[in-house]
Short mmCIF file of C-alpha atoms and ligand atoms in Angstrom, two decimals:
data_model
loop_
_atom_site.label_atom_id
_atom_site.label_comp_id
_atom_site.label_asym_id
_atom_site.label_seq_id
_atom_site.Cartn_x
_atom_site.Cartn_y
_atom_site.Cartn_z
CA MET A 293 -60.36 43.20 9.99
CA LEU A 294 -58.06 40.62 11.55
CA VAL A 295 -59.51 37.12 11.92
CA LEU A 296 -57.84 34.54 14.12
CA GLY A 297 -58.81 30.97 13.15
CA ILE A 298 -58.53 27.84 15.28
CA GLU A 299 -58.87 24.29 13.91
CA SER A 300 -59.03 21.33 16.30
CA SER A 301 -61.55 18.90 14.77
CA CYS A 302 -59.31 15.84 14.61
CA ASP A 303 -55.57 15.24 14.90
CA GLU A 304 -54.09 18.58 13.84
CA THR A 305 -54.06 21.74 15.91
CA GLY A 306 -54.00 24.70 13.56
CA VAL A 307 -54.01 28.44 14.25
CA ALA A 308 -53.87 31.24 11.69
CA LEU A 309 -54.35 34.95 11.24
CA VAL A 310 -55.88 36.50 8.11
CA GLN A 311 -56.50 40.11 7.18
CA ALA A 312 -59.80 40.82 5.48
CA GLY A 313 -61.74 43.81 4.20
CA GLY A 314 -61.68 46.29 1.38
CA GLY A 315 -63.31 43.88 -1.04
CA ALA A 316 -60.08 41.98 -1.73
CA ILE A 317 -59.58 38.28 -1.06
CA PRO A 318 -58.45 37.94 2.59
CA ARG A 319 -54.69 37.62 3.01
CA LEU A 320 -52.91 35.08 5.19
CA LEU A 321 -50.59 36.81 7.66
CA GLY A 322 -49.36 33.69 9.44
CA HIS A 323 -50.28 30.15 10.37
CA ALA A 324 -48.94 27.41 12.61
CA LEU A 325 -49.76 23.74 12.77
CA HIS A 326 -49.04 20.86 15.08
CA SER A 327 -49.73 17.37 13.77
CA GLN A 328 -50.50 14.60 16.27
CA VAL A 329 -49.74 11.87 13.72
CA ARG A 330 -46.67 10.57 15.60
CA MET A 331 -48.69 10.37 18.82
CA HIS A 332 -51.53 8.28 17.35
CA GLU A 333 -49.31 6.12 15.12
CA ALA A 334 -48.77 3.45 17.75
CA TYR A 335 -52.55 2.94 18.04
CA GLY A 336 -53.19 2.63 14.30
CA GLY A 337 -55.66 5.52 14.35
CA VAL A 338 -56.76 8.63 16.19
CA VAL A 339 -57.46 8.15 19.91
CA PRO A 340 -60.06 10.87 20.68
CA GLU A 341 -59.11 11.47 24.32
CA LEU A 342 -55.41 11.81 23.49
CA ALA A 343 -56.32 14.16 20.65
CA SER A 344 -58.31 16.47 22.96
CA ARG A 345 -55.55 16.59 25.56
CA ASP A 346 -52.92 17.41 22.96
CA HIS A 347 -55.05 20.20 21.46
CA ILE A 348 -55.17 21.73 24.95
CA ARG A 349 -51.37 21.61 25.18
CA ARG A 350 -50.77 23.10 21.73
CA VAL A 351 -53.40 25.69 21.02
CA LEU A 352 -52.08 28.64 23.06
CA PRO A 353 -48.38 28.21 22.16
CA LEU A 354 -49.40 28.02 18.49
CA THR A 355 -51.54 31.15 18.90
CA ARG A 356 -48.58 33.04 20.40
CA GLN A 357 -46.36 31.81 17.58
CA VAL A 358 -48.76 32.99 14.87
CA LEU A 359 -49.19 36.41 16.47
CA ALA A 360 -45.42 36.86 16.87
CA GLU A 361 -44.72 35.82 13.28
CA SER A 362 -47.45 38.16 12.03
CA HIS A 363 -46.10 41.03 14.17
CA ARG A 364 -49.48 41.42 15.84
CA SER A 365 -50.72 41.03 19.38
CA LEU A 366 -53.93 39.55 20.79
CA PRO A 367 -55.82 42.87 21.17
CA ASP A 368 -55.34 43.48 17.42
CA VAL A 369 -57.61 40.51 16.66
CA ASP A 370 -61.13 41.57 15.58
CA VAL A 371 -62.86 38.19 15.30
CA VAL A 372 -62.00 34.77 16.69
CA ALA A 373 -63.11 31.88 14.46
CA PHE A 374 -63.13 28.20 15.29
CA THR A 375 -64.19 24.89 13.75
CA ARG A 376 -67.67 24.07 15.05
CA GLY A 377 -67.80 20.68 13.32
CA PRO A 378 -67.87 18.06 12.02
CA GLY A 379 -65.19 16.26 14.00
CA LEU A 380 -64.41 14.61 17.34
CA ALA A 381 -66.59 16.18 20.05
CA GLY A 382 -63.85 16.55 22.68
CA ALA A 383 -61.35 17.88 20.16
CA LEU A 384 -63.86 20.41 18.81
CA LEU A 385 -64.68 21.56 22.35
CA VAL A 386 -61.05 22.56 22.91
CA GLY A 387 -60.95 24.89 19.91
CA ALA A 388 -64.44 26.26 20.62
CA GLY A 389 -63.66 26.77 24.31
CA VAL A 390 -60.40 28.57 23.66
CA ALA A 391 -61.93 30.73 20.90
CA CYS A 392 -64.84 31.78 23.11
CA ALA A 393 -62.58 32.42 26.10
CA LEU A 394 -60.34 34.63 23.95
CA GLY A 395 -63.36 36.41 22.50
CA ALA A 396 -64.92 37.00 25.91
CA SER A 397 -61.69 38.25 27.49
CA LEU A 398 -60.90 40.56 24.56
CA GLY A 399 -64.50 41.70 24.15
CA LYS A 400 -64.40 40.53 20.52
CA PRO A 401 -67.02 38.48 18.63
CA VAL A 402 -66.59 34.84 17.69
CA LEU A 403 -67.69 32.75 14.71
CA GLY A 404 -68.05 28.96 14.42
CA VAL A 405 -67.14 27.60 10.99
CA HIS A 406 -68.03 24.36 9.19
CA HIS A 407 -64.84 22.35 8.71
CA LEU A 408 -65.76 21.39 5.15
CA GLU A 409 -66.40 24.99 4.18
CA GLY A 410 -62.85 25.63 5.35
CA HIS A 411 -61.56 22.96 2.96
CA LEU A 412 -63.85 24.22 0.20
CA LEU A 413 -62.55 27.80 0.41
CA SER A 414 -58.89 26.87 1.07
CA PRO A 415 -57.89 27.33 -2.62
CA PHE A 416 -58.54 31.06 -2.08
CA LEU A 417 -55.35 31.02 0.02
CA SER A 418 -53.31 30.02 -3.02
CA ALA A 419 -51.42 32.31 -5.38
CA ASP A 420 -53.92 31.40 -8.11
CA PRO A 421 -57.34 31.66 -6.45
CA PRO A 422 -60.45 30.51 -8.35
CA GLU A 423 -63.38 32.70 -9.38
CA PHE A 424 -67.00 31.82 -8.69
CA PRO A 425 -68.89 29.84 -9.89
CA PHE A 426 -67.15 26.45 -9.87
CA VAL A 427 -67.62 22.76 -9.26
CA ALA A 428 -65.92 21.58 -6.07
CA LEU A 429 -64.66 18.09 -5.40
CA LEU A 430 -64.33 17.73 -1.63
CA VAL A 431 -62.30 14.67 -0.73
CA SER A 432 -61.29 14.22 2.89
CA GLY A 433 -61.07 11.43 5.42
CA GLY A 434 -64.75 11.74 6.29
CA HIS A 435 -66.40 13.19 3.18
CA THR A 436 -66.55 12.80 -0.56
CA GLN A 437 -68.82 15.36 -2.20
CA LEU A 438 -69.34 17.17 -5.47
CA MET A 439 -70.80 20.66 -5.12
CA ARG A 440 -71.92 23.47 -7.35
CA VAL A 441 -70.54 26.63 -5.76
CA GLU A 442 -72.07 29.95 -6.85
CA GLY A 443 -70.50 32.07 -4.13
CA VAL A 444 -69.68 32.13 -0.42
CA GLY A 445 -72.45 30.24 1.37
CA GLN A 446 -74.15 29.27 -1.91
CA TYR A 447 -73.51 25.56 -2.14
CA GLU A 448 -75.58 22.95 -3.95
CA LEU A 449 -74.77 19.31 -3.25
CA LEU A 450 -74.57 17.44 -6.56
CA GLY A 451 -73.50 14.06 -5.24
CA GLU A 452 -71.73 12.37 -2.36
CA THR A 453 -70.59 9.03 -1.07
CA ILE A 454 -73.27 6.64 0.09
CA ASP A 455 -70.83 4.82 2.40
CA ASP A 456 -67.05 5.31 2.88
CA ALA A 457 -65.21 8.49 1.92
CA ALA A 458 -62.33 8.44 -0.57
CA GLY A 459 -59.84 9.16 2.22
CA GLU A 460 -61.32 6.29 4.20
CA ALA A 461 -60.83 3.99 1.20
CA PHE A 462 -57.17 5.01 1.10
CA ASP A 463 -56.76 4.60 4.86
CA LYS A 464 -58.56 1.25 5.19
CA SER A 465 -56.78 -0.26 2.18
CA ALA A 466 -53.46 0.95 3.58
CA LYS A 467 -54.27 -0.71 6.89
CA LEU A 468 -54.99 -4.01 5.10
CA LEU A 469 -51.54 -3.71 3.53
CA GLY A 470 -49.96 -3.04 6.92
CA LEU A 471 -48.99 0.51 6.01
CA GLY A 472 -50.11 2.02 9.30
CA TYR A 473 -51.81 5.35 9.92
CA PRO A 474 -52.43 7.72 8.24
CA GLY A 475 -52.60 5.38 5.29
CA GLY A 476 -53.38 7.70 2.36
CA PRO A 477 -49.94 9.26 1.91
CA ALA A 478 -48.17 5.93 2.62
CA LEU A 479 -50.29 4.00 0.12
CA SER A 480 -49.79 6.71 -2.48
CA LYS A 481 -46.01 6.62 -1.99
CA LEU A 482 -45.86 2.84 -2.33
CA ALA A 483 -48.12 2.97 -5.40
CA GLU A 484 -45.42 4.87 -7.29
CA GLN A 485 -43.39 1.65 -7.48
CA GLY A 486 -46.31 -0.55 -8.46
CA ASP A 487 -48.25 -1.57 -11.56
CA ALA A 488 -51.71 0.03 -11.51
CA LYS A 489 -53.01 -2.59 -13.96
CA ALA A 490 -51.82 -5.56 -11.91
CA PHE A 491 -55.20 -6.18 -10.25
CA ALA A 492 -58.66 -5.41 -11.62
CA LEU A 493 -60.37 -3.75 -8.66
CA PRO A 494 -63.98 -2.51 -8.84
CA ARG A 495 -64.90 1.08 -9.73
CA PRO A 496 -68.12 1.32 -7.70
CA LEU A 497 -70.96 3.43 -9.17
CA LEU A 498 -68.75 4.50 -12.10
CA HIS A 499 -71.65 4.07 -14.53
CA SER A 500 -74.50 4.82 -12.12
CA GLY A 501 -75.53 7.87 -14.13
CA ASP A 502 -75.59 10.07 -11.02
CA LEU A 503 -72.86 11.88 -9.13
CA ASP A 504 -72.80 9.66 -6.05
CA PHE A 505 -69.85 7.60 -4.89
CA SER A 506 -69.39 4.31 -3.03
CA PHE A 507 -66.05 3.05 -1.75
CA ALA A 508 -66.97 0.35 0.79
CA GLY A 509 -66.93 -2.40 -1.87
CA LEU A 510 -63.44 -1.42 -2.95
CA LYS A 511 -62.10 -2.00 0.55
CA THR A 512 -63.67 -5.49 0.54
CA ALA A 513 -62.13 -6.22 -2.86
CA VAL A 514 -58.71 -5.19 -1.56
CA LEU A 515 -59.19 -7.50 1.43
CA THR A 516 -60.13 -10.40 -0.88
CA GLN A 517 -57.07 -9.71 -3.04
CA VAL A 518 -54.75 -9.56 -0.03
CA ARG A 519 -56.11 -12.90 1.23
CA LYS A 520 -55.74 -14.48 -2.20
CA LEU A 521 -52.11 -13.43 -2.38
CA GLY A 522 -51.36 -15.05 0.98
CA ASP A 523 -47.60 -15.37 1.44
CA GLN A 524 -46.92 -13.41 -1.72
CA VAL A 525 -48.58 -10.26 -0.48
CA ASP A 526 -45.33 -8.60 0.56
CA ALA A 527 -43.86 -8.99 -2.90
CA ARG A 528 -47.02 -7.60 -4.54
CA LYS A 529 -47.85 -4.82 -2.05
CA ALA A 530 -46.85 -2.01 -4.40
CA ASP A 531 -49.02 -3.49 -7.17
CA VAL A 532 -52.04 -3.70 -4.85
CA ALA A 533 -51.41 -0.12 -3.70
CA ALA A 534 -51.13 1.15 -7.29
CA SER A 535 -54.27 -0.74 -8.37
CA THR A 536 -56.22 0.62 -5.38
CA GLU A 537 -55.12 4.19 -6.00
CA ALA A 538 -55.97 3.86 -9.71
CA ALA A 539 -59.50 2.66 -8.86
CA ILE A 540 -60.18 5.54 -6.44
CA VAL A 541 -58.68 8.15 -8.75
CA GLU A 542 -60.58 6.93 -11.82
CA VAL A 543 -63.92 7.22 -10.02
CA LEU A 544 -63.09 10.70 -8.68
CA LEU A 545 -61.95 11.83 -12.14
CA LYS A 546 -64.96 10.49 -14.08
CA LYS A 547 -67.51 11.82 -11.60
CA SER A 548 -65.84 15.24 -11.51
CA LEU A 549 -65.92 15.40 -15.31
CA ALA A 550 -69.58 14.35 -15.25
CA ALA A 551 -70.36 17.12 -12.74
CA LEU A 552 -68.61 19.68 -14.96
CA LYS A 553 -70.57 18.45 -17.95
CA ALA A 554 -73.89 18.52 -16.08
CA THR A 555 -73.38 22.06 -14.80
CA GLY A 556 -71.62 23.43 -17.88
CA LEU A 557 -69.06 25.06 -15.57
CA LYS A 558 -65.44 25.42 -16.65
CA ARG A 559 -63.72 25.58 -13.28
CA LEU A 560 -62.99 22.78 -10.83
CA VAL A 561 -61.81 23.26 -7.25
CA VAL A 562 -60.32 20.26 -5.47
CA ALA A 563 -60.01 20.37 -1.68
CA GLY A 564 -59.52 18.11 1.33
CA GLY A 565 -56.70 15.76 2.29
CA VAL A 566 -57.04 13.44 -0.71
CA GLY A 567 -56.53 16.50 -2.90
CA ALA A 568 -52.84 16.18 -1.98
CA ASN A 569 -52.66 12.94 -3.96
CA ARG A 570 -50.22 13.36 -6.84
CA HIS A 571 -51.84 10.80 -9.13
CA LEU A 572 -55.27 12.40 -8.63
CA ARG A 573 -53.84 15.82 -9.50
CA GLU A 574 -52.15 14.51 -12.65
CA GLN A 575 -55.31 12.78 -13.84
CA LEU A 576 -57.57 15.75 -13.10
CA ASP A 577 -55.14 18.18 -14.76
CA ALA A 578 -54.96 16.06 -17.91
CA GLY A 579 -58.68 15.26 -18.08
CA CYS A 580 -59.72 18.87 -17.45
CA ALA A 581 -57.15 20.39 -19.83
CA ARG A 582 -58.68 18.34 -22.66
CA ARG A 583 -62.06 19.93 -21.90
CA GLY A 584 -60.87 23.50 -21.42
CA VAL A 585 -61.51 23.33 -17.66
CA ARG A 586 -59.18 25.03 -15.15
CA VAL A 587 -58.40 23.16 -11.95
CA HIS A 588 -57.58 24.93 -8.69
CA TYR A 589 -56.03 23.29 -5.65
CA PRO A 590 -55.02 24.58 -2.25
CA GLU A 591 -51.28 24.67 -1.70
CA LEU A 592 -50.08 21.18 -0.80
CA ALA A 593 -49.38 22.20 2.80
CA LEU A 594 -52.97 23.46 3.17
CA CYS A 595 -54.74 20.42 1.66
CA THR A 596 -54.99 18.62 4.98
CA ASP A 597 -56.47 20.18 8.13
CA ASN A 598 -55.12 23.60 9.14
CA GLY A 599 -56.13 26.84 10.84
CA ALA A 600 -55.63 29.00 7.74
CA MET A 601 -58.69 27.55 6.00
CA ILE A 602 -60.85 28.21 9.07
CA ALA A 603 -59.70 31.83 9.38
CA MET A 604 -60.19 32.21 5.62
CA ALA A 605 -63.71 30.74 5.59
CA ALA A 606 -64.73 32.98 8.51
CA ALA A 607 -63.27 36.08 6.84
CA MET A 608 -64.98 35.29 3.53
CA ARG A 609 -68.35 34.64 5.23
CA LEU A 610 -68.10 37.93 7.11
CA ASP A 611 -66.96 39.84 3.99
CA ALA A 612 -69.81 38.39 1.95
CA GLY A 613 -72.31 39.26 4.66
CA VAL A 614 -73.65 35.71 4.84
CA ASP A 615 -72.71 35.45 8.51
CA VAL A 616 -72.14 37.65 11.53
CA ALA A 617 -69.77 37.07 14.41
CA VAL A 618 -71.51 37.02 17.81
CA ARG A 619 -70.73 38.09 21.36
CA THR A 620 -72.53 35.17 22.93
CA TYR A 621 -69.83 32.91 24.22
CA ALA A 622 -71.99 29.93 25.17
CA PHE A 623 -70.38 27.77 22.52
CA ASP A 624 -71.83 24.69 20.92
CA VAL A 625 -70.06 22.18 18.72
CA LYS A 626 -71.57 19.97 16.02
CA PRO A 627 -69.59 16.73 15.84
CA ARG A 628 -71.81 15.29 13.07
O1 KG4 B 1372 -58.97 16.80 5.00
P1 KG4 B 1372 -58.20 15.90 5.89
O2 KG4 B 1372 -56.86 16.32 6.37
O3 KG4 B 1372 -59.02 15.55 7.18
C1 KG4 B 1372 -60.40 15.36 7.17
O4 KG4 B 1372 -61.13 16.38 7.23
O5 KG4 B 1372 -60.79 14.18 7.07
O6 KG4 B 1372 -58.10 14.52 5.09
C2 KG4 B 1372 -57.44 13.42 5.62
C3 KG4 B 1372 -57.50 12.30 4.60
C4 KG4 B 1372 -56.98 10.98 5.15
O7 KG4 B 1372 -57.88 9.96 4.79
C5 KG4 B 1372 -55.65 10.83 4.44
O8 KG4 B 1372 -55.24 9.50 4.29
C6 KG4 B 1372 -55.93 11.48 3.11
O9 KG4 B 1372 -56.70 12.61 3.44
N1 KG4 B 1372 -54.71 11.88 2.40
C7 KG4 B 1372 -54.30 11.33 1.24
C8 KG4 B 1372 -53.08 11.96 0.90
N2 KG4 B 1372 -52.81 12.88 1.88
C9 KG4 B 1372 -53.80 12.82 2.77
N3 KG4 B 1372 -54.85 10.37 0.48
C10 KG4 B 1372 -54.20 10.02 -0.63
N4 KG4 B 1372 -53.03 10.56 -1.03
C11 KG4 B 1372 -52.43 11.53 -0.31
N5 KG4 B 1372 -51.29 12.07 -0.70
ZN1 ZN B 1373 -60.43 18.05 7.08
#
């Protein structure tokens, strides 16, 4: 079974082809990605209308590229998968519309996938895939969640953010430091030259006794610190960045360890854009190694949004029998 996956929820157009069936973990045959980061940079964030228009321009050329690189043609595709949500409505509609048009014209079924399930299952695309069950730490620009994962489609939410997501905390703090968009990678890079102990920033809900997160207060604390520094902020930027990163990472680490302890599970899967953060990976690796826990990540290139994770999630849902692809092409998207 060949599954074509299309991701268009935000500012990356991603297309991929995976081969599934025979009980094995689906295999990635090819994927292509176009990032709109340069286009939105000047605006300091994603402009939804520009995003939708660019998805329209990119999605078919990327599809052709993936098929050519995989030595397959469109009629070989058995199922067309797309991101149904969450994401920007207009952007989602492009992927959904193209997927359903392809499905209808080829006479092949389509399947809408939850974007976060794509992130969650993306480590199965790596050379060292996890085994069920595991605890998952999902850290993206819009979500921060801890889940108990028993199998495909068997997800129990253990805790989540009550306000901002971890990626949002990175992005908003980076903006306060004038680092532009997207802020996470820029802040993380600058943090490498800074002193993480320079400023005592809050670790919200660290001792709350549950597995929830809160990052809105951290952003306010960074703002207060930046104002306090006044003219000296440029000279201390790296220190603020390092202190901010340390605060976010410490909370993610401690809550992940608490989730592992509460569930008794010995495997942790980390997924979503923030999972690309080097400091987070180092801390999780060290903290988990001490407790005999194995940590699995997606490949760095597949941490942020991509089509491979959508094709993979669709293939795994179909393989596991928890979902069926349909021949009704009246598509709906779920932005929230
Ligand atoms: O998963 P993703 O690509 O998109 C969403 O589904 O939201 O995650 C994007 C988020 C952004 O907030 C971005 O700043 C953050 O992931 N991010 C990082 C790093 N790379 C991406 N945050 C910290 N360090 C990084 N290296
Ligand atoms: Zn994402």
